[in-house]
Every structure is written in structure tokens, then in C-alpha cells.
Coordinates of C-alpha atoms and ligand atoms in Angstrom, one line a residue:
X1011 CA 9.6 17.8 1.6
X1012 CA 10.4 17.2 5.3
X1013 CA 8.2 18.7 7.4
X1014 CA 5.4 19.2 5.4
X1015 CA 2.8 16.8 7.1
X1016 CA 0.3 14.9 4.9
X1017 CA -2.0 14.4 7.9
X1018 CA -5.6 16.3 7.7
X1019 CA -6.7 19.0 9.5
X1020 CA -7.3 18.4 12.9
X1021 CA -11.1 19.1 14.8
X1022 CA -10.1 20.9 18.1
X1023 CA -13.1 22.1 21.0
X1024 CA -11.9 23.3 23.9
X1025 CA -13.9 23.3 26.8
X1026 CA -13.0 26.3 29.4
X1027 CA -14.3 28.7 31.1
X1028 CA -12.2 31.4 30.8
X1029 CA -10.9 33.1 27.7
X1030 CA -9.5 36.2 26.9
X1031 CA -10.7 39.4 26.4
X1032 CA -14.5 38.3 27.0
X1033 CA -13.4 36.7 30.3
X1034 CA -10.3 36.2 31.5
X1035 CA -9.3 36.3 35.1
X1036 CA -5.6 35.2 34.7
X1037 CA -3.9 33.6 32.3
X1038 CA -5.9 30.4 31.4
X1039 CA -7.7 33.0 29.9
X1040 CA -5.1 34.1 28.0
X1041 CA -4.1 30.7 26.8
X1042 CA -7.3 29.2 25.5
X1043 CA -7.5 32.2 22.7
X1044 CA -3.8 32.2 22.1
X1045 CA -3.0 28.9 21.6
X1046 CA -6.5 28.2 19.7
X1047 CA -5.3 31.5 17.4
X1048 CA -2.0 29.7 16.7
X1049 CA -3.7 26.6 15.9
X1050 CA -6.4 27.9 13.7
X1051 CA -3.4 29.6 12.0
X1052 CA -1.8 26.8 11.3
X1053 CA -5.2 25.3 8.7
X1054 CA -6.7 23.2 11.8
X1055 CA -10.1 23.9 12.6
X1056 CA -11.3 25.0 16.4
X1057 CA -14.3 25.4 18.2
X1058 CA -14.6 27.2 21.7
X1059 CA -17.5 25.9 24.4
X1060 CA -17.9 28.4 26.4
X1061 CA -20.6 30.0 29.8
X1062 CA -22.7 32.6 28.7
X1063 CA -22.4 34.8 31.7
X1064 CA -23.8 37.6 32.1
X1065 CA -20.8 39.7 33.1
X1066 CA -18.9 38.7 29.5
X1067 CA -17.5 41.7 27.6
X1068 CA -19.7 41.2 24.6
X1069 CA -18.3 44.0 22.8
X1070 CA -15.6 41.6 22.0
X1071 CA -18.1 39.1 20.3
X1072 CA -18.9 39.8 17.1
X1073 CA -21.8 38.3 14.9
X1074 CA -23.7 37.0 18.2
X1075 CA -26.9 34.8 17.0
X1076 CA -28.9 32.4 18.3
X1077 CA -28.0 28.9 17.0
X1078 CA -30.3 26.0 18.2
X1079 CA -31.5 25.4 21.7
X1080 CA -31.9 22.4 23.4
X1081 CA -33.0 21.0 27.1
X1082 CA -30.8 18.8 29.3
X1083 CA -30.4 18.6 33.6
X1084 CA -33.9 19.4 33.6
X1085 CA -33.5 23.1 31.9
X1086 CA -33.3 24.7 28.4
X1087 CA -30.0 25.4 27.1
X1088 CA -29.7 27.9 24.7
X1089 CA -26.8 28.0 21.9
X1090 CA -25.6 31.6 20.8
X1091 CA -22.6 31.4 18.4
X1092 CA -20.0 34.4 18.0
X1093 CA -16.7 35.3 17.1
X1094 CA -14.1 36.3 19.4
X1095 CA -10.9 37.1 17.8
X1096 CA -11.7 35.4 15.1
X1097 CA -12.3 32.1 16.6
X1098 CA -15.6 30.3 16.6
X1099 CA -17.5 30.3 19.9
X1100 CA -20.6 28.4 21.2
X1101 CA -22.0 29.7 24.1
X1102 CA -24.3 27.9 26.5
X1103 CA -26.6 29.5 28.0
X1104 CA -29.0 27.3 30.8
X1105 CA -31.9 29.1 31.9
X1106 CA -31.3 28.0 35.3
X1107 CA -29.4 31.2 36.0
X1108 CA -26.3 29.6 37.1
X1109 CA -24.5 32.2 34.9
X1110 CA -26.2 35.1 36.1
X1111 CA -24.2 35.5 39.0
X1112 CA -21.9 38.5 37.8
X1113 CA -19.0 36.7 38.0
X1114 CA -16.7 34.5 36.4
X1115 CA -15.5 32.2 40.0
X1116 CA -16.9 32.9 43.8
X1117 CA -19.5 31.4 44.3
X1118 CA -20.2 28.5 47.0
X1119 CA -21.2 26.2 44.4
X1120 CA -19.0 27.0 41.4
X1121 CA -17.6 23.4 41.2
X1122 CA -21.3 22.4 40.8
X1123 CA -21.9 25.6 38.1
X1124 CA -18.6 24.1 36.6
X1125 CA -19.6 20.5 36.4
X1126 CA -22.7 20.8 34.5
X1127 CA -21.0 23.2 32.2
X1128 CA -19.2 20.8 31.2
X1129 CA -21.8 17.5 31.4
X1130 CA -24.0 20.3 29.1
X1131 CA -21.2 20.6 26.8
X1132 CA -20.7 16.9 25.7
X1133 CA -24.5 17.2 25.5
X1134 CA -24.4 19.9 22.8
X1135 CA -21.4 17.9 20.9
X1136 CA -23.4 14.5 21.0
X1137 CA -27.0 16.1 20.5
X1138 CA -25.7 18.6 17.4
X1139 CA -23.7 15.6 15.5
X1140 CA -20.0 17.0 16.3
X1141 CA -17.3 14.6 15.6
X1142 CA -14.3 16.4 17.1
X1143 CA -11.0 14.5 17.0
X1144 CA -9.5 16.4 20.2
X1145 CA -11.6 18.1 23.8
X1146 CA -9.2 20.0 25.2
X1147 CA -9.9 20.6 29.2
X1148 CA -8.3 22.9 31.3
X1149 CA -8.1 22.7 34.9
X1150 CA -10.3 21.8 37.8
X1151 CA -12.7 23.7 36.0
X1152 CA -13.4 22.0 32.9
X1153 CA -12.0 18.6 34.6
X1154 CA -15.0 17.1 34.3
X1155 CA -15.2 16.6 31.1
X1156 CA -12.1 14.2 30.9
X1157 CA -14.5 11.3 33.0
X1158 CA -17.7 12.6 31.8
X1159 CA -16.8 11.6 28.2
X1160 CA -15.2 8.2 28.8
X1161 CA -17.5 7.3 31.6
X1162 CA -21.0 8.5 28.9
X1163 CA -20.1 9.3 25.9
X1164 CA -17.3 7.0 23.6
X1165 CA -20.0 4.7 22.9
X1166 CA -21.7 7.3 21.0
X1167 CA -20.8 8.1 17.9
X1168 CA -17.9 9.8 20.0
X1169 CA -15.5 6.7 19.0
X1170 CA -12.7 8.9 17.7
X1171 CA -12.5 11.8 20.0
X1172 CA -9.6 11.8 22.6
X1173 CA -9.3 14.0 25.4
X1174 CA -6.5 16.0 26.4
X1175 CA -6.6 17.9 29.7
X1176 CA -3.9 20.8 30.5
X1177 CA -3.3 21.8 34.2
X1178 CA -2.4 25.6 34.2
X1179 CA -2.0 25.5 38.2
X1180 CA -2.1 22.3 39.8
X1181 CA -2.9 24.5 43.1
X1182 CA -6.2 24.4 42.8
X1183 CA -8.9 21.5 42.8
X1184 CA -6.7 18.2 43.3
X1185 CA -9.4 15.9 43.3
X1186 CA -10.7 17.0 40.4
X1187 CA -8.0 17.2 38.7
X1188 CA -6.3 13.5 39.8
X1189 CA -9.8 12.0 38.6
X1190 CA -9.0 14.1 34.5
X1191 CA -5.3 12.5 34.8
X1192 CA -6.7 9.6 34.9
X1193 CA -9.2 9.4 32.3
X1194 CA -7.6 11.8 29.7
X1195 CA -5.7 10.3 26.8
X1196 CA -3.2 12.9 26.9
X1197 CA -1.9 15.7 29.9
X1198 CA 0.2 18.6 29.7
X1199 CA 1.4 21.8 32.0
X1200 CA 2.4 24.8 30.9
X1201 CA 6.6 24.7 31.2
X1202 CA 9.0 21.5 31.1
X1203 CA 10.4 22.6 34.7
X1204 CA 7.1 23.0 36.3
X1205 CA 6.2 19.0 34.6
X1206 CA 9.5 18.3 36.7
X1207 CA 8.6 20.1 39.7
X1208 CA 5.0 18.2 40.3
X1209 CA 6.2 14.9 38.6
X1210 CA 6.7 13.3 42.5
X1211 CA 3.1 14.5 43.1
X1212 CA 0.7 12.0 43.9
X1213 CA -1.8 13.2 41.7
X1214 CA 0.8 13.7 38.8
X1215 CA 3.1 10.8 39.2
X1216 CA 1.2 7.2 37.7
X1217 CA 0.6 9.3 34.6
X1218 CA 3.6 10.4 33.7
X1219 CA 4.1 8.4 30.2
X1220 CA 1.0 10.9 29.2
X1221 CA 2.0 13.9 30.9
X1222 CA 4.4 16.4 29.1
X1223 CA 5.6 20.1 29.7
X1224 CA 5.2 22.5 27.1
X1225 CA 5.3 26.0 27.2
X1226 CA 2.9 28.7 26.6
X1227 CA 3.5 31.6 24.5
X1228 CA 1.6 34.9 24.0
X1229 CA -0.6 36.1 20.9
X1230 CA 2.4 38.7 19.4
X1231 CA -1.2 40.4 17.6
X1232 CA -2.9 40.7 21.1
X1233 CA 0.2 42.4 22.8
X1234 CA 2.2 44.6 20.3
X1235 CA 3.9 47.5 20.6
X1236 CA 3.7 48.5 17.6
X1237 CA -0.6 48.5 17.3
X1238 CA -1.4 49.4 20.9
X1239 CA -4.2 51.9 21.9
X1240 CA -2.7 52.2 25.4
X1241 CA 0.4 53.2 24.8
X1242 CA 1.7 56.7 23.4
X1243 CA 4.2 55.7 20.6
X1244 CA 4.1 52.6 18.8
X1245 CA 7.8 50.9 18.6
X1246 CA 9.0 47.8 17.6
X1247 CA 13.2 47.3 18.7
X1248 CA 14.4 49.5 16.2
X1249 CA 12.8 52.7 18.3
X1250 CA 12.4 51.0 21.5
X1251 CA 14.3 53.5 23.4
X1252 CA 12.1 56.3 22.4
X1253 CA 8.9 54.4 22.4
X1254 CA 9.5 52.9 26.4
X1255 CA 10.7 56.6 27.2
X1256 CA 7.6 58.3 26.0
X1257 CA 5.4 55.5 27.5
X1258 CA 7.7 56.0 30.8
X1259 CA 6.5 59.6 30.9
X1260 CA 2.7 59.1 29.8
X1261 CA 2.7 56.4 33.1
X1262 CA 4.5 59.0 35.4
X1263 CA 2.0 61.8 34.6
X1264 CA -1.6 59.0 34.3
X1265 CA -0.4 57.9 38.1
X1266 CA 0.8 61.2 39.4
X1267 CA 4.6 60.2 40.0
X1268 CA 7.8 62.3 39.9
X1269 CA 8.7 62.9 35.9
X1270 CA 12.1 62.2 35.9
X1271 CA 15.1 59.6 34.5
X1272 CA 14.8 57.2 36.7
X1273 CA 14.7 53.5 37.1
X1274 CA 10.7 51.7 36.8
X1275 CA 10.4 48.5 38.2
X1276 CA 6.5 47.4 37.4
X1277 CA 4.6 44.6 39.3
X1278 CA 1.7 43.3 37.3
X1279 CA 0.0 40.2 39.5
X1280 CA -2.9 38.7 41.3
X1281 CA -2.1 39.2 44.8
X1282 CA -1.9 35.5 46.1
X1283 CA 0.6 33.8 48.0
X1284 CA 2.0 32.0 45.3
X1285 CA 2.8 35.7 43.7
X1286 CA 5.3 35.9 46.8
X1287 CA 3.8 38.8 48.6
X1288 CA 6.4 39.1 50.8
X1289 CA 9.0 39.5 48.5
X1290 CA 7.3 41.8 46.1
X1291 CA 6.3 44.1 49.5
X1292 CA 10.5 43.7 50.2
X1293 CA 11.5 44.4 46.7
X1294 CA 9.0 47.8 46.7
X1295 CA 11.5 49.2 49.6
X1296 CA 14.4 48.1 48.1
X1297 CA 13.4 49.8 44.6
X1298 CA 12.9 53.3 46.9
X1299 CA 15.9 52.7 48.7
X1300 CA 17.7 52.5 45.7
X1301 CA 15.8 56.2 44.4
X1302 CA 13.6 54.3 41.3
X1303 CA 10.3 54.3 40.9
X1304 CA 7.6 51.1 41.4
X1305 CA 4.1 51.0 40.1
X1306 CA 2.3 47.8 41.4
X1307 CA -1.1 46.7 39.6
X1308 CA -2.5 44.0 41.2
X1309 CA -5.8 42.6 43.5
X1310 CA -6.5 40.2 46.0
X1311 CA -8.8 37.6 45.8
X1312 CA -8.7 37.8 49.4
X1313 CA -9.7 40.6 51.8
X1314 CA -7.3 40.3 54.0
X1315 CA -4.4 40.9 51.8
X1316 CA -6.4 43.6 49.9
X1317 CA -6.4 45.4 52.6
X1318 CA -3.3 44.7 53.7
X1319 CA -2.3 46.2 50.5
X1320 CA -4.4 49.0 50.9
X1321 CA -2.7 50.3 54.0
X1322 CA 0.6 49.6 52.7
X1323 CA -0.7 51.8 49.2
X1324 CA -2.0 54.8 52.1
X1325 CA 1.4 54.5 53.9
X1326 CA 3.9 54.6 50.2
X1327 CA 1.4 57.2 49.2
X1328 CA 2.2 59.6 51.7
X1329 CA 6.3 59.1 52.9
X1330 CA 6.9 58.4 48.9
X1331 CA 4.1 59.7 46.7
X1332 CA 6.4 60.9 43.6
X1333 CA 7.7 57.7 43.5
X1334 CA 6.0 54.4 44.3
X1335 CA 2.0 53.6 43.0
X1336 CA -0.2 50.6 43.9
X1337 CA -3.0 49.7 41.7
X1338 CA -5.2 47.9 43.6
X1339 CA -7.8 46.6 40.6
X1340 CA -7.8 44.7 37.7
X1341 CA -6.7 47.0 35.0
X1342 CA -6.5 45.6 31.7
X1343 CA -5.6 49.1 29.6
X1344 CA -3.4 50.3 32.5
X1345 CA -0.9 47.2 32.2
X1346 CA 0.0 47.8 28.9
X1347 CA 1.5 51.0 30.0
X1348 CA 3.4 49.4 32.5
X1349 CA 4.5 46.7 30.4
X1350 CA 5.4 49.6 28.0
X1351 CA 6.7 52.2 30.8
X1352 CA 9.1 50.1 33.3
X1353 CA 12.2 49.0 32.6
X1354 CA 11.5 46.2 34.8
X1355 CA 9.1 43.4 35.5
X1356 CA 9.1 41.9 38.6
X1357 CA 8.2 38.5 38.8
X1358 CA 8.9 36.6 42.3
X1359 CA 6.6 34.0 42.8
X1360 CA 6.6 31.1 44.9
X1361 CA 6.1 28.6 42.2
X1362 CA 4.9 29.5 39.1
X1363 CA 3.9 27.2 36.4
X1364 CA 4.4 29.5 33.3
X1365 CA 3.9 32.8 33.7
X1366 CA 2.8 35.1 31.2
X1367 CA 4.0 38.2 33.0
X1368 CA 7.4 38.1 31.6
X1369 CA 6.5 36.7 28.3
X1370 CA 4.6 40.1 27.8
X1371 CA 7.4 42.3 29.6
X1372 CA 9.8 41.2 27.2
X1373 CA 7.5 41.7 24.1
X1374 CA 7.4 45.6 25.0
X1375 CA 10.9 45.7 25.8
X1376 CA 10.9 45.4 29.8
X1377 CA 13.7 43.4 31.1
X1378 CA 12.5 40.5 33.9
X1379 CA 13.8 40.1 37.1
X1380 CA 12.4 36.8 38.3
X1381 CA 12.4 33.8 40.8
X1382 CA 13.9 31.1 39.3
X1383 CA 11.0 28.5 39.3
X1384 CA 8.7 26.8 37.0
X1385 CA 8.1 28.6 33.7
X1386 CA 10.1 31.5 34.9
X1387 CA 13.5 29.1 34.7
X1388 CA 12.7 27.9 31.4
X1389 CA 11.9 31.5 30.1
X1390 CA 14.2 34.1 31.9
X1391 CA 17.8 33.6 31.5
X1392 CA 20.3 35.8 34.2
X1393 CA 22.9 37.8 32.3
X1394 CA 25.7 36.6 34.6
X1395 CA 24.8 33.1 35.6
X1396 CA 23.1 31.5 32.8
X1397 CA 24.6 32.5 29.3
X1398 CA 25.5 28.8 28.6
X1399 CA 22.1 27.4 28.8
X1400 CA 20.7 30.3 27.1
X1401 CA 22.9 29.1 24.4
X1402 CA 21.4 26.2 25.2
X1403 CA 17.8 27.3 23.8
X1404 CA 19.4 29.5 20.8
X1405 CA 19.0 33.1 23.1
X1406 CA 20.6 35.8 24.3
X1407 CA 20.8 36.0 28.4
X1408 CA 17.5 37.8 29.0
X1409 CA 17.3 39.7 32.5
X1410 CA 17.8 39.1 36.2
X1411 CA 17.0 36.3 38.6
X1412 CA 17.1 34.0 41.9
X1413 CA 16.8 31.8 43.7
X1414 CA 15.9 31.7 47.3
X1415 CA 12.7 32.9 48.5
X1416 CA 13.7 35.3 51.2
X1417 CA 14.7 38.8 50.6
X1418 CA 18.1 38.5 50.2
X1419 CA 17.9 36.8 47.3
X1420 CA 15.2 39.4 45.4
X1421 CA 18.0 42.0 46.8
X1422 CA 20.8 39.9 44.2
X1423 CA 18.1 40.1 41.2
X1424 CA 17.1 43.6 41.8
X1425 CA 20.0 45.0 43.1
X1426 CA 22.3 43.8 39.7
X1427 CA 19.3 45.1 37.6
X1428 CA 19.2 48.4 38.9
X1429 CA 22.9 48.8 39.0
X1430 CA 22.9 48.1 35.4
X1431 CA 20.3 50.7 34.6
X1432 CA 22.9 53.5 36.3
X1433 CA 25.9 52.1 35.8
X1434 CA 25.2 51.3 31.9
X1435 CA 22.5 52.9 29.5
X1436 CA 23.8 51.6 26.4
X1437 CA 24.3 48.5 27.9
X1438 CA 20.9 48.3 29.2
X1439 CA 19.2 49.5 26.4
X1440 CA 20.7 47.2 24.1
X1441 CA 19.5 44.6 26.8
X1442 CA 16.1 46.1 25.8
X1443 CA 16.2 45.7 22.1
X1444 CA 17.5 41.6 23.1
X1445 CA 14.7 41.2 24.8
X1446 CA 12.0 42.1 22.3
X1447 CA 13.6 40.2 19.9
X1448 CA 13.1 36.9 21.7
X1449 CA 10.3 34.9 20.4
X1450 CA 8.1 34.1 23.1
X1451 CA 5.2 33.5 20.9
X1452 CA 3.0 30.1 20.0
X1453 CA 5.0 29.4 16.7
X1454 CA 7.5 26.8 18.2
X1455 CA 4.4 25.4 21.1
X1456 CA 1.5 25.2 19.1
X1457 CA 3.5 22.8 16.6
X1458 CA 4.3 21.2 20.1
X1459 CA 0.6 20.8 21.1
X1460 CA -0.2 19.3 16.8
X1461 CA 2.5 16.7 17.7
X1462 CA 0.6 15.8 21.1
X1463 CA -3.1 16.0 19.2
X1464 CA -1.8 13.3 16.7
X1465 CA 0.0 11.3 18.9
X1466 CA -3.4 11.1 21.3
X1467 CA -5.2 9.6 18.3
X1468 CA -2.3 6.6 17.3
Ligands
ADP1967 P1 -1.8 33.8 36.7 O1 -2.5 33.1 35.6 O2 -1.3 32.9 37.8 O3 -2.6 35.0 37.2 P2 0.0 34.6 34.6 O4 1.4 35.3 34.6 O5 0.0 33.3 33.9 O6 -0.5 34.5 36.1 O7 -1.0 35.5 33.8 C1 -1.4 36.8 34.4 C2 -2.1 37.6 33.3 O8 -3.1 38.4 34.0 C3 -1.2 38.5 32.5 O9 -1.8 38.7 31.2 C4 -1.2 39.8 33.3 O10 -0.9 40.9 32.5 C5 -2.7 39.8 33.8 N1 -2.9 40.5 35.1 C6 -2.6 40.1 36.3 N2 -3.1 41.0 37.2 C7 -3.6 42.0 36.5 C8 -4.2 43.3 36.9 N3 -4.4 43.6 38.2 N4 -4.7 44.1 35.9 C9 -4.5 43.7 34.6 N5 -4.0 42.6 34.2 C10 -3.5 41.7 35.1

């Protein structure tokens, strides 16, 4: 029967350092568990390597135990094992300290923390007699092990393993990165327009007959609705109305704003430039000016624009306190409300090379309003400009974007969406119900990413 495949199941470890909900500091995090999840689901077998550090949320580890230990750079490494949403996890833990250091990235010497992560990592793999058919590497951070394992380790007992090495932001670590394009079997990004937008890029472009684009999608277990402790009333589309309403009014009262009908436009981000601070700071006046309400949840790596943001939260606070809120934290619980509460999710980044933002929005029934760039254009589809190639893909136009990065053009994404919530309920909240049933999870990408584990070992 077509589409059955006879081939066996496949032995996938990923390598990362970040990984939802035990550590995740943006959405590599969220990737590694989803897309291993999807995987797993679909009868192949997975394996997470992982840092012991001490800040992980271990309450999200179940059955922790000590499995074996063993000493390599000069240290003893010990091997806990755990499950973390049902996936297997082996964590190393050097008693060097170098994941004692209460936190996941920031320190001077984390590409040196990173790197013998990594070298350690092979070493568990070779020394405990694994014979994985696929190490998956993500990033700068877990570059390492794309050389380290064809420079060290093929010639033992290693023959069949290939590496395949996904770049969630190309932003950060070049070097690193360039050297894992080269010596991976296989590369992928996270969107087919953000493969487009680097191809010219020198570290990108003598690779490209290994280098594909395919999307991300989110765990629809992880962020439903329907099975949320964050959020008031469960819904699904067929109560959606009700369920954002009393989620709207549950956020209004938790952050002290006006309770009233009015329009939510929610901002859920690192604060980074690439997040395009200037536009969401334009679009938070705009949103006033046109009486709704915005709640922004969001920090800044950096202290300058934390308190940049700060200031700008004392001055909204005080002219506009019933109807604007900045979050400045990381607030895992909080976004779900949002997600749940607005009516909007503003995404306007510079460049983006998924985004997982308005994958979630839409799963609880907020409409995007986006730049178009990256993963955002291959995700978000404007209800006046782009019904054709929503067609296209099999959808239903999806919510609001643009294109220039300047505030005019966030003006012709938000202003439209707004109008729509006045001019239009039933129009809107049909919109609404569309969006939530989209299917922005792995089912279609993690049959992508089988296709690309076989086709690595031919
Ligand atoms: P990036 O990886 O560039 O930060 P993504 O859109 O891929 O951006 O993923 C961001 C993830 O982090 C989403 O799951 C989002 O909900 C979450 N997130 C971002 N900022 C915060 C915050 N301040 N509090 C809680 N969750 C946040």
C-alpha cells in the first residue's frame, strides 16, 4: 500500500542544549521535544543528550537515576537518565562544575562549556556501545559535534551514523556554525523562505545540495486549549468565542487593566533587535491610539534595552494604566493567557527564521499580525493580499501582515486588524475559529525530517 514504508525504525540522539520545559530559553527549546515527540510517535526510536545544570526544572523529569559514570577531559562524568515528556533523556553531568553556573547561556566561556558538552557526548555514545543511525545538532551550540564525530569518531564502530545539523538562527556563532555545514551529512533551517533568505550567505551557500528548509511545528499536547491549567475555560473552535472572552477577562483582572470589550493585541518575545523593538514600541501607541488594549511579555538579554523597556513600562503605566501592560520577565504560565486572552499576536521581527509565536497564537485562536519574513511568510497568510497562495498551501487566509520595516507599514497590518475587530465581530470571530483550525503541528514536518534521516544514510 503506498505510503506505508518498509524501512526500520530509525535510531535518532539529539545533541542540544536546550529543551523544553526543563530548559528552554526560546524556541530551540521548544523544537528538540516537539519534533523528537513527533518522531517517537511515529515508531522511531529517540534518545536526548542533554547538560545537567543545575538550574533544570526537575520536576519535569520523571524517573531520574543514576545510569553509569565514566571519566573523560580529565573529570568524571556522571550519567543520570530521565523522562521528560515521555522522551528518553541522558544527562551528563561533569564534576568539573561547568553546569553549576545557574544558567543555561552567559557565561564568558560558554562556547568552551558547549564544546566539551558535546566532545563528552560522542564519548558516552562510543564508550556505552550506542549505534545511532542519525546525531542531530542544533546550532552553534551543539556545532561541535558535526567535526568532532567525522574528525574522531567514524572509525569507531560509529561507521553508520550520519550527522544532521539544524540552524535555528544563523545569527549567532558563524564560525561555528560554517565549520558543522561542512562536516554534517545533512543541514536544515527551520522555514523554506528563511533557507532562501541565507542561501547567498557565505557560510550557507557551497552547501546548498544538503541544505533544506523545513518548517517547525508545535506539540498540539503541549499547547492546547482544551487541557490548559492557565487558562479559565477550556475550548476548542466550536466554543472559542466564549473560551478567548473569559480568558480576555481573567488577563484584564491578573494584570490590573480596564475590563471592557475591547480589542487585545498581545506581544510575547525576547526583546532583541531582531524582535523589531522599534516597531513593536510604534505598534504599542498605535494599539492606544486606536482605544485597545496591549499586554507585552517579554525580556532583554541586554540591559540596556531592559531598561529601556522599563521606563517605557513606568511611563504606559501611569498616562495609560487601564489599558496597556509590559511584562518584563520570562513568564511561562502568564503567556498562555495571553495567547488565550488577545485577539492579536504581534509578531514584527526583523528576520525571523520560524517563529513559534504565531504558530501558538493561532492554536488558541489569536489572529497574527506579522512581518512578512522568514517563517512568518511561509506561515501567516494576509486576508486581502494573499488568498491565492494560501490556496496555494490548502488554507484559509490566516491574519494580517507587511512588509516594510518602518512604522508605516506595522500601521497597514495593525490598523486593518483592528478595523476588522470593530467594524466586523462575526467576521472576526469566524476569522478566529479559521485560525485554530489550521494545522500548524509536526504531522506534515516530522514526515519531512524521516525523508531527510533516510536520505542522509543512501
Ligand atoms: P525565539 O526562539 O527567537 O525566541 P520563537 O518564536 O521561535 O522565538 O520562540 C519563542 C518561544 O519562547 C515561544 O514559545 C514563546 O511563547 C516563548 N517566549 C518568548 N518570550 C517569552 C516570555 N517573556 N515569557 C514566556 N515565554 C516566552
Amino acid at each position: 500500500v503506498g505510503g506505508i514504508s518498509k524501512e526500520p525504525p530509525l535510531h535518532i540522539v539529539h545533541i542540544a542544549v536546550e529543551m523544553a520545559p526543563i530548559a528552554k530559553v526560546g524556541g530551540l527549546g521548544d523544537v528538540v521535544t516537539s519534533l523528537s515527540r513527533a518522531v517517537q510517535e511515529l515508531n522511531h526510536n529517540v534518545d536526548i543528550i542533554f547538560p545537567k545544570y543545575d538550574c533544570l526544572k526537575d520536576n519535569f523529569v520523571k524517573d531520574l537515576k543514576l545510569d553509569r559514570s565514566y571519566h573523560w577531559g580529565g573529570t568524571e562524568i556522571k550519567v543520570w537518565h530521565g523522562k521528560v515528556e515521555g522522551l528518553s533523556v541522558y544527562f551528563l553531568d561533569p564534576q568539573n562544575g561547568l553546569f553549576q553556573r545557574g544558567c543555561v547561556y552567559g557565561c564568558a566561556d560558554d562556547a568552551g562549556r558547549f564544546g566539551f558538552f558535546c566532545h563528552a557526548a560522542l564519548e558516552f555514545l562510543l564508550q556505552g556501545g550506542f549505534h545511532p543511525d542519525i546525531l542531530h545538532c542544533h546550532d552553534w551550540s551543539s556545532a561541535p559535534v558535526s567535526w568532532l564525530f567525522k574528525d574522531q569518531y567514524t572509525h569507531y564502530g560509529l561507521v553508520k551514523t550520519r550527522v544532521v545539523f539544524t540552524i535555528h538562527n544563523l545569527e549567532f556563532g558563524a564560525n561555528a556554525i560554517a565549520k558543522a555545514m561542512t562536516f554534517a551529512d545533512k543541514a536544515t533551517t527551520v522555514s523554506r523562505t528563511y533557507a532562501k533568505e541565507v542561501a547567498g550567505n557565505s557560510v550557507i551557500s557551497p552547501h546548498l545540495y544538503k541544505f533544506h528548509g523545513i518548517i517547525n511545528g508545535i506539540d498540539p499536547d503541549i499547547w492546547d486549549p482544551y487541557n490548559d491549567n492557565f487558562i479559565p475555560v477550556p475550548y476548542t473552535s466550536e466554543n472559542v468565542v466564549e473560551g478567548k472572552r473569559a480568558a480576555k477577562e481573567e488577563l484584564q483582572n491578573r494584570l490590573g487593566l480596564k475590563s471592557a470589550d475591547l480589542p487585545v493585541v498581545g506581544i510575547i518575545t525576547r526583546l532583541t533587535h531582531q524582535k523589531g523593538i522599534h516597531l513593536i514600541k510604534h505598534a504599542i501607541w498605535r494599539t492606544l491610539e486606536r482605544n485597545g488594549q496591549v499586554v507585552l511579555l517579554g525580556s532583554a538579554p541586554d540591559h540596556r534595552i531592559q531598561n529601556d523597556f522599563v521606563n517605557l513600562a513606568n511611563q504606559l503605566h501611569s498616562s495609560h494604566g487601564d489599558r496597556a501592560r509590559l511584562v518584563l520577565t520570562y513568564d511561562e504560565p502568564l503567556s498562555h493567557l495571553i495567547y488565550a486572552g488577545a485577539d492579536f499576536i504581534l509578531v514584527p521581527s526583523i528576520f525571523e527564521p520560524c517563529g513559534l509565536t504565531q504558530l501558538i497564537a493561532m492554536r488558541y485562536g489569536a489572529v497574527p499580525v506579522v512581518r512578512k519574513t522568514g517563517g512568518l511568510y511561509d506561515t501567516v497568510f494576509d486576508v486581502d493580499h494573499d488568498k491565492e497562495r494560501a490556496e496555494a498551501q490548502v488554507l484559509e487566509p490566516n491574519g494580517f501582515s507587511f512588509d516594510g520595516a518602518d512604522a508605516p507599514g506595522v500601521d497597514y497590518a495593525l490598523n486593518r486588524a483592528i478595523s476588522a475587530w470593530y467594524d466586523g465581530r462575526e467576521w472576526f470571530n469566524s476569522l478566529c475559529k479559521t485560525v485554530m483550525e489550521q494545522d500548524w503541528s509536526w504531522n506534515r514536518p516530522a514526515l519531512e525530517y524521516i525523508e531527510l534521516y533516510h536520505s542522509a544514510r543512501k
